[in-house]
Amino acid sequence: MTAVVVLADIPSTGFLTGQEAERIAPPAAREPLDDAVERLCRLSETNEAVLVLRPAWLDGLGAKAVRMARLALSTDRIAGISLNLPPLALSLIGDQLTFVAPYIAPGKLAALAGRLGQEIHSGAWLRSVAGLEHIPTGLGQHVASYVPGGGFLVSASPHQEVRRLVKNGPVPPAAFRPADPVHILAAREGADGEWFNERFVPAAAAATVTFVDAQPLGRKFWGSGKYVEFVVLSGHPKAMPRAVAATRCEPCAWCGEPSGPAGCPFCGTCPPPGPGGVPQEQAVGIVQDAGRPAPASGGVVQMARDERAATMSLVTGPAAESKLDRPRAVGPQIAGSRVGGAGTHAESPSEARSGVS
């Protein structure tokens, strides 16, 4: 079975009773990663694979912990996936992946992480977007933050957008609504939630609304101490099976693990180019207004890592340098660039079958 780990200070919502991913809070910037690495190693020794989720908008300590654990055990069965999602949504998806982990292969589970981000509507009500950094915001919207009254409806997935709310005005139509019955998971901090309760919930025609404790990283993501964060999801019994069925995977050309269009998150093998020479991770991306393909919000994108730099940051000394200078055997093609846009990416591709990351 695959162990799912959320490597951030993102506790479980408790929405899925008895189905909670492992939680590992990384240490402060100047503190060692020993405890996090040790826990990842223990999980790897007792499970078929370990899938580590972390926020894409945090620093790289989580990615470093994954690399160190892979190196310590000389394994490629620990994969890191970063999700460009707010804390409440990421917490829910971590628990959802834990729920289905016993039934699907590790590679498909990694690809499903991105798919689930497209199956929900996550966002927040904000009084001001002056401090919002992780979702594109226009100058006019920043200026409007200082105008009394109203607020903003911010969507993080499946599409990122910021909409100005007019006091007593209609609720903007949602760009995406999950299949009925609709459930809303919400967390409130520093706000009374009047607009959310009286306007947003009826407009969403939700069957249930569940309030949970605010996430510790909520202020950091939303850039405000006054917000109501929410996740709108489907409660239909076939919602999860449909998401799993819609997650397209092919056997990895190198290790055989089922992998999505972005490539294998375990050995790091890139997919072959799509039609017309377009890389698969671009071919399946959302075409933006400017005509540039970008990965769907919550989609998995193979993160480029230079093998030499990643290894030399963990292994020092002349022996390590001489080993790296020797020609490598012909192996899988390793991704060489990060694909831009909101979404996810797999971290730390190792040399195939070597565990070096």
Coordinates of C-alpha atoms in Angstrom, one line a residue:
M1 CA 0.0 0.0 0.0
T2 CA 1.0 3.6 -0.5
A3 CA 1.5 5.8 2.6
V4 CA 0.3 9.4 2.0
V5 CA 2.1 12.1 3.9
V6 CA 1.2 15.8 4.1
L7 CA 4.6 17.5 4.8
A8 CA 3.4 20.8 6.2
D9 CA 1.6 22.3 9.2
I10 CA -1.7 21.4 7.7
P11 CA -3.8 19.2 10.1
S12 CA -6.6 17.0 9.0
T13 CA -10.1 18.5 8.7
G14 CA -11.7 15.4 10.2
F15 CA -14.2 15.5 7.3
L16 CA -13.4 11.9 6.3
T17 CA -13.6 10.0 9.6
G18 CA -10.8 7.4 10.1
Q19 CA -9.2 8.3 6.8
E20 CA -6.3 10.7 7.6
A21 CA -3.0 11.0 5.9
E22 CA 0.2 11.1 7.9
R23 CA 1.2 14.6 9.0
I24 CA 4.8 15.7 9.3
A25 CA 5.4 19.4 10.2
P26 CA 8.8 20.4 8.8
P27 CA 11.2 22.3 11.2
A28 CA 12.0 25.9 11.1
A29 CA 14.4 27.2 8.4
R30 CA 17.6 26.8 10.4
E31 CA 16.7 23.6 12.2
P32 CA 17.8 20.1 11.0
L33 CA 15.5 17.9 9.1
D34 CA 16.4 14.7 10.9
D35 CA 13.0 13.9 12.4
A36 CA 11.1 14.5 9.1
V37 CA 13.6 12.3 7.2
E38 CA 13.5 9.6 9.8
R39 CA 9.8 9.4 9.7
L40 CA 9.8 9.2 5.9
C41 CA 12.3 6.4 6.0
R42 CA 10.2 4.4 8.5
L43 CA 7.2 4.8 6.4
S44 CA 9.1 3.7 3.3
E45 CA 10.3 0.6 5.1
T46 CA 6.8 -0.5 6.0
N47 CA 4.9 0.5 2.8
E48 CA 5.1 -0.2 -0.9
A49 CA 5.6 3.5 -1.6
V50 CA 5.4 6.9 0.1
L51 CA 3.6 9.8 -1.6
V52 CA 4.5 13.2 0.0
L53 CA 2.3 16.1 -0.5
R54 CA 3.4 19.7 0.2
P55 CA 2.2 23.2 -0.7
A56 CA 3.9 24.6 -3.8
W57 CA 3.8 28.1 -2.3
L58 CA 6.0 27.2 0.7
D59 CA 9.8 27.1 0.8
G60 CA 11.8 24.0 -0.3
L61 CA 12.4 22.4 3.0
G62 CA 9.8 19.7 2.2
A63 CA 11.5 18.9 -1.1
K64 CA 14.8 18.7 0.6
A65 CA 13.5 16.2 3.2
V66 CA 12.2 14.0 0.4
R67 CA 15.6 14.1 -1.4
M68 CA 17.4 13.2 1.8
A69 CA 15.1 10.3 2.6
R70 CA 15.5 8.9 -0.9
L71 CA 19.2 9.2 -0.6
A72 CA 19.4 7.7 2.9
L73 CA 17.6 4.5 1.7
S74 CA 18.9 4.5 -1.9
T75 CA 15.3 4.2 -3.0
D76 CA 13.0 5.8 -5.6
R77 CA 9.8 4.7 -3.9
I78 CA 9.4 8.1 -2.1
A79 CA 7.8 10.6 -4.4
G80 CA 7.2 14.3 -3.6
I81 CA 4.2 16.1 -5.1
S82 CA 3.7 19.9 -4.6
L83 CA 0.1 21.1 -4.9
N84 CA -0.7 24.7 -5.7
L85 CA -3.8 24.6 -3.5
P86 CA -4.9 26.5 -0.3
P87 CA -4.4 24.7 3.0
L88 CA -8.0 23.5 3.5
A89 CA -8.2 22.0 0.0
L90 CA -4.8 20.4 0.4
S91 CA -5.7 18.9 3.7
L92 CA -8.9 17.3 2.3
I93 CA -7.1 15.9 -0.8
G94 CA -4.5 14.3 1.4
D95 CA -7.2 12.5 3.3
Q96 CA -9.0 11.5 0.1
L97 CA -5.9 10.0 -1.3
T98 CA -5.4 8.0 1.9
F99 CA -9.0 6.7 1.4
V100 CA -8.3 5.3 -2.1
A101 CA -4.6 4.3 -1.5
P102 CA -5.3 0.6 -0.8
Y103 CA -7.1 0.2 -4.1
I104 CA -4.9 1.8 -6.8
A105 CA -1.2 1.8 -7.8
P106 CA 1.2 4.3 -6.3
G107 CA 1.8 6.0 -9.7
K108 CA -1.8 6.4 -10.4
L109 CA -2.4 7.8 -6.9
A110 CA 0.2 10.5 -7.6
A111 CA -1.6 11.4 -10.8
L112 CA -4.9 11.4 -9.0
A113 CA -3.7 14.1 -6.6
G114 CA -3.8 16.6 -9.4
R115 CA -7.1 15.3 -10.7
L116 CA -8.8 15.8 -7.3
G117 CA -7.8 19.4 -7.4
Q118 CA -9.9 19.9 -10.5
E119 CA -12.9 18.1 -8.9
I120 CA -13.4 20.7 -6.2
H121 CA -14.1 24.4 -6.0
S122 CA -11.8 25.9 -3.4
G123 CA -11.4 29.5 -2.4
A124 CA -12.3 32.1 0.2
W125 CA -14.2 35.2 1.0
L126 CA -11.8 38.0 1.8
R127 CA -12.4 41.5 3.0
S128 CA -9.2 42.7 1.3
V129 CA -6.9 41.3 -1.3
A130 CA -4.1 43.7 -0.6
G131 CA -2.0 41.0 1.0
L132 CA -2.9 38.2 -1.5
E133 CA 0.2 36.9 -3.1
H134 CA -0.5 33.3 -4.3
I135 CA -3.4 34.1 -6.7
P136 CA -3.0 36.7 -9.5
T137 CA -4.7 40.0 -8.5
G138 CA -5.0 43.2 -10.5
L139 CA -4.1 46.7 -9.5
G140 CA -7.7 47.8 -9.5
Q141 CA -8.6 45.0 -7.1
H142 CA -5.9 46.0 -4.8
V143 CA -7.2 49.6 -4.8
A144 CA -10.7 48.4 -4.2
S145 CA -9.5 46.7 -1.1
Y146 CA -9.4 50.1 0.6
V147 CA -13.0 51.0 -0.4
P148 CA -15.5 50.4 2.5
G149 CA -18.1 47.8 2.1
G150 CA -18.2 44.7 -0.1
G151 CA -15.4 42.2 -0.3
F152 CA -13.9 39.6 -2.6
L153 CA -14.7 36.1 -3.7
V154 CA -11.4 34.4 -4.5
S155 CA -11.2 31.0 -6.3
A156 CA -8.1 28.9 -6.1
S157 CA -9.2 25.8 -8.0
P158 CA -10.1 24.5 -10.5
H159 CA -9.5 28.0 -11.9
Q160 CA -7.8 31.0 -10.2
E161 CA -9.8 34.2 -10.2
V162 CA -10.7 37.2 -8.0
R163 CA -14.1 38.8 -8.1
R164 CA -15.2 42.0 -6.4
L165 CA -18.4 41.7 -4.4
V166 CA -20.8 44.6 -4.2
K167 CA -22.7 45.1 -1.0
N168 CA -26.2 43.6 -1.3
G169 CA -25.3 42.6 -4.9
P170 CA -25.8 39.1 -6.4
V171 CA -23.4 36.3 -5.8
P172 CA -21.1 35.9 -8.9
P173 CA -21.9 32.6 -10.7
A174 CA -19.4 29.9 -9.9
A175 CA -17.1 28.9 -12.8
F176 CA -17.3 25.3 -11.6
R177 CA -19.8 23.4 -9.5
P178 CA -19.4 19.7 -8.4
A179 CA -22.1 17.2 -9.0
D180 CA -25.0 17.1 -6.5
P181 CA -25.3 16.5 -3.6
V182 CA -22.9 19.4 -2.9
H183 CA -21.1 19.6 0.5
I184 CA -19.2 22.6 1.8
L185 CA -16.3 22.4 4.1
A186 CA -15.4 25.8 5.6
A187 CA -13.1 27.5 8.1
R188 CA -13.5 31.0 9.4
E189 CA -10.9 33.3 11.0
G190 CA -11.4 36.9 12.1
A191 CA -14.6 37.2 10.1
D192 CA -18.3 36.9 11.0
G193 CA -19.1 35.0 7.9
E194 CA -22.4 36.8 7.3
W195 CA -22.0 37.1 3.5
F196 CA -20.8 33.5 3.3
N197 CA -23.7 32.0 5.4
E198 CA -26.5 34.2 4.0
R199 CA -25.4 34.5 0.3
F200 CA -22.8 32.0 -0.8
V201 CA -24.2 28.9 0.9
P202 CA -27.8 29.3 -0.6
A203 CA -26.3 30.1 -4.0
A204 CA -24.3 26.9 -3.9
A205 CA -27.4 24.9 -3.0
A206 CA -25.3 22.9 -0.6
A207 CA -26.8 19.8 1.1
T208 CA -24.5 20.3 4.1
V209 CA -22.1 22.9 5.5
T210 CA -19.4 21.8 7.9
F211 CA -17.2 24.3 9.7
V212 CA -13.8 23.2 11.0
D213 CA -10.9 24.9 12.7
A214 CA -9.0 27.4 10.6
Q215 CA -5.7 26.0 9.1
P216 CA -2.5 27.3 10.7
L217 CA -1.2 28.3 7.3
G218 CA -4.5 30.0 6.3
R219 CA -3.2 33.5 7.0
K220 CA 0.0 32.9 5.1
F221 CA -1.9 31.8 2.0
W222 CA -4.7 34.3 2.0
G223 CA -2.6 37.2 3.2
S224 CA -5.2 38.3 5.6
G225 CA -6.4 37.7 9.1
K226 CA -10.1 38.0 8.1
Y227 CA -11.3 35.3 5.8
V228 CA -13.7 32.4 5.3
E229 CA -12.0 29.6 3.5
F230 CA -14.1 27.0 1.8
V231 CA -14.0 23.8 -0.3
V232 CA -17.1 22.8 -2.3
L233 CA -17.1 19.1 -3.2
S234 CA -19.4 16.5 -4.5
G235 CA -21.0 13.9 -2.1
H236 CA -22.1 11.7 -4.9
P237 CA -21.1 8.0 -4.3
K238 CA -19.7 7.8 -7.8
A239 CA -17.7 11.0 -7.7
M240 CA -14.4 9.4 -6.5
P241 CA -14.7 6.4 -8.9
R242 CA -15.2 8.7 -11.8
A243 CA -12.2 10.8 -10.8
V244 CA -10.1 7.7 -10.6
A245 CA -11.3 6.5 -14.0
A246 CA -10.7 9.9 -15.6
T247 CA -7.0 9.9 -14.4
R248 CA -5.1 8.8 -17.5
C249 CA -2.0 6.7 -16.9
E250 CA 0.4 4.7 -18.9
P251 CA 3.2 2.3 -17.7
C252 CA 6.5 4.1 -17.2
A253 CA 8.9 3.2 -20.0
W254 CA 11.7 2.7 -17.4
C255 CA 10.2 1.4 -14.1
G256 CA 6.8 0.2 -15.3
E257 CA 4.9 2.3 -12.7
P258 CA 1.6 3.7 -14.0
S259 CA 2.3 7.4 -14.5
G260 CA 0.3 10.4 -15.7
P261 CA 1.0 12.7 -18.7
A262 CA 3.7 14.6 -16.7
G263 CA 5.8 11.5 -16.2
C264 CA 6.8 9.2 -13.5
P265 CA 7.0 10.8 -10.0
F266 CA 9.2 8.0 -8.7
C267 CA 12.0 7.4 -11.2
G268 CA 11.6 10.7 -13.0
T269 CA 11.2 9.4 -16.6
C270 CA 9.7 12.0 -18.9
P271 CA 6.8 11.1 -21.2
P272 CA 7.3 11.0 -24.9
P273 CA 6.4 14.2 -26.9
G274 CA 2.7 14.6 -27.7
P275 CA 1.3 15.1 -31.3
G276 CA 3.4 17.6 -33.2
G277 CA 6.3 17.4 -30.8
V278 CA 4.4 19.1 -28.0
P279 CA 5.4 17.6 -24.6
Q280 CA 2.6 15.7 -23.0
E281 CA 2.5 18.0 -19.9
Q282 CA 1.8 20.9 -22.2
A283 CA -0.6 19.0 -24.5
V284 CA -2.9 18.3 -21.7
G285 CA -2.7 21.7 -20.1
I286 CA -5.3 24.5 -20.1
V287 CA -4.8 26.9 -22.9
Q288 CA -4.9 30.4 -21.4
D289 CA -6.3 33.5 -23.0
A290 CA -2.9 34.4 -24.3
G291 CA -2.7 31.1 -26.1
R292 CA -0.1 29.6 -23.8
P293 CA -0.8 26.1 -22.5
A294 CA -0.6 25.9 -18.7
P295 CA -1.2 22.9 -16.5
A296 CA -4.6 22.6 -15.0
S297 CA -4.9 23.8 -11.4
G298 CA -4.1 20.8 -9.3
G299 CA -2.5 18.9 -12.2
V300 CA 0.8 17.0 -11.8
V301 CA 3.8 18.5 -13.5
Q302 CA 7.3 16.9 -13.4
M303 CA 9.6 19.3 -11.6
A304 CA 13.0 19.6 -13.2
R305 CA 15.9 18.9 -10.9
D306 CA 19.6 18.9 -11.9
E307 CA 20.9 15.5 -10.6
R308 CA 24.3 16.9 -10.0
A309 CA 23.2 19.9 -7.9
A310 CA 20.6 17.9 -5.9
T311 CA 23.2 15.2 -5.0
M312 CA 26.1 17.6 -4.3
S313 CA 23.9 19.5 -1.9
L314 CA 23.6 16.3 0.2
V315 CA 26.9 14.5 -0.5
T316 CA 30.2 16.4 -0.2
G317 CA 33.9 15.5 -0.6
P318 CA 36.3 14.5 -3.5
A319 CA 34.9 11.0 -3.6
A320 CA 31.4 12.2 -4.4
E321 CA 32.7 14.6 -7.0
S322 CA 34.7 11.9 -8.8
K323 CA 31.7 9.6 -8.8
L324 CA 29.5 12.2 -10.3
D325 CA 32.1 13.0 -13.1
R326 CA 32.0 9.4 -14.4
P327 CA 29.8 8.8 -17.4
R328 CA 26.4 7.4 -16.6
A329 CA 24.8 4.4 -18.2
V330 CA 22.0 5.1 -20.7
G331 CA 18.8 5.5 -18.8
P332 CA 15.6 7.4 -18.8
Q333 CA 15.3 11.0 -20.0
I334 CA 15.1 13.2 -16.9
A335 CA 13.0 16.4 -17.1
G336 CA 15.1 19.5 -17.5
S337 CA 12.6 22.3 -16.9
R338 CA 9.7 23.2 -14.8
V339 CA 6.4 23.9 -16.6
G340 CA 4.9 27.2 -15.4
G341 CA 1.4 27.8 -14.2
A342 CA -0.8 26.8 -11.3
G343 CA -0.8 23.2 -10.6
T344 CA 1.5 20.5 -9.2
H345 CA 4.8 19.0 -9.9
A346 CA 6.7 15.8 -8.9
E347 CA 9.9 16.5 -7.1
S348 CA 13.4 15.1 -7.0
P349 CA 13.7 12.7 -9.9
S350 CA 16.5 10.2 -9.1
E351 CA 18.8 8.4 -11.4
A352 CA 16.8 5.4 -12.5
R353 CA 17.0 2.6 -10.1
S354 CA 19.8 4.3 -8.1
G355 CA 17.8 6.3 -5.5
V356 CA 20.0 9.4 -6.0
S357 CA 17.9 12.5 -5.9

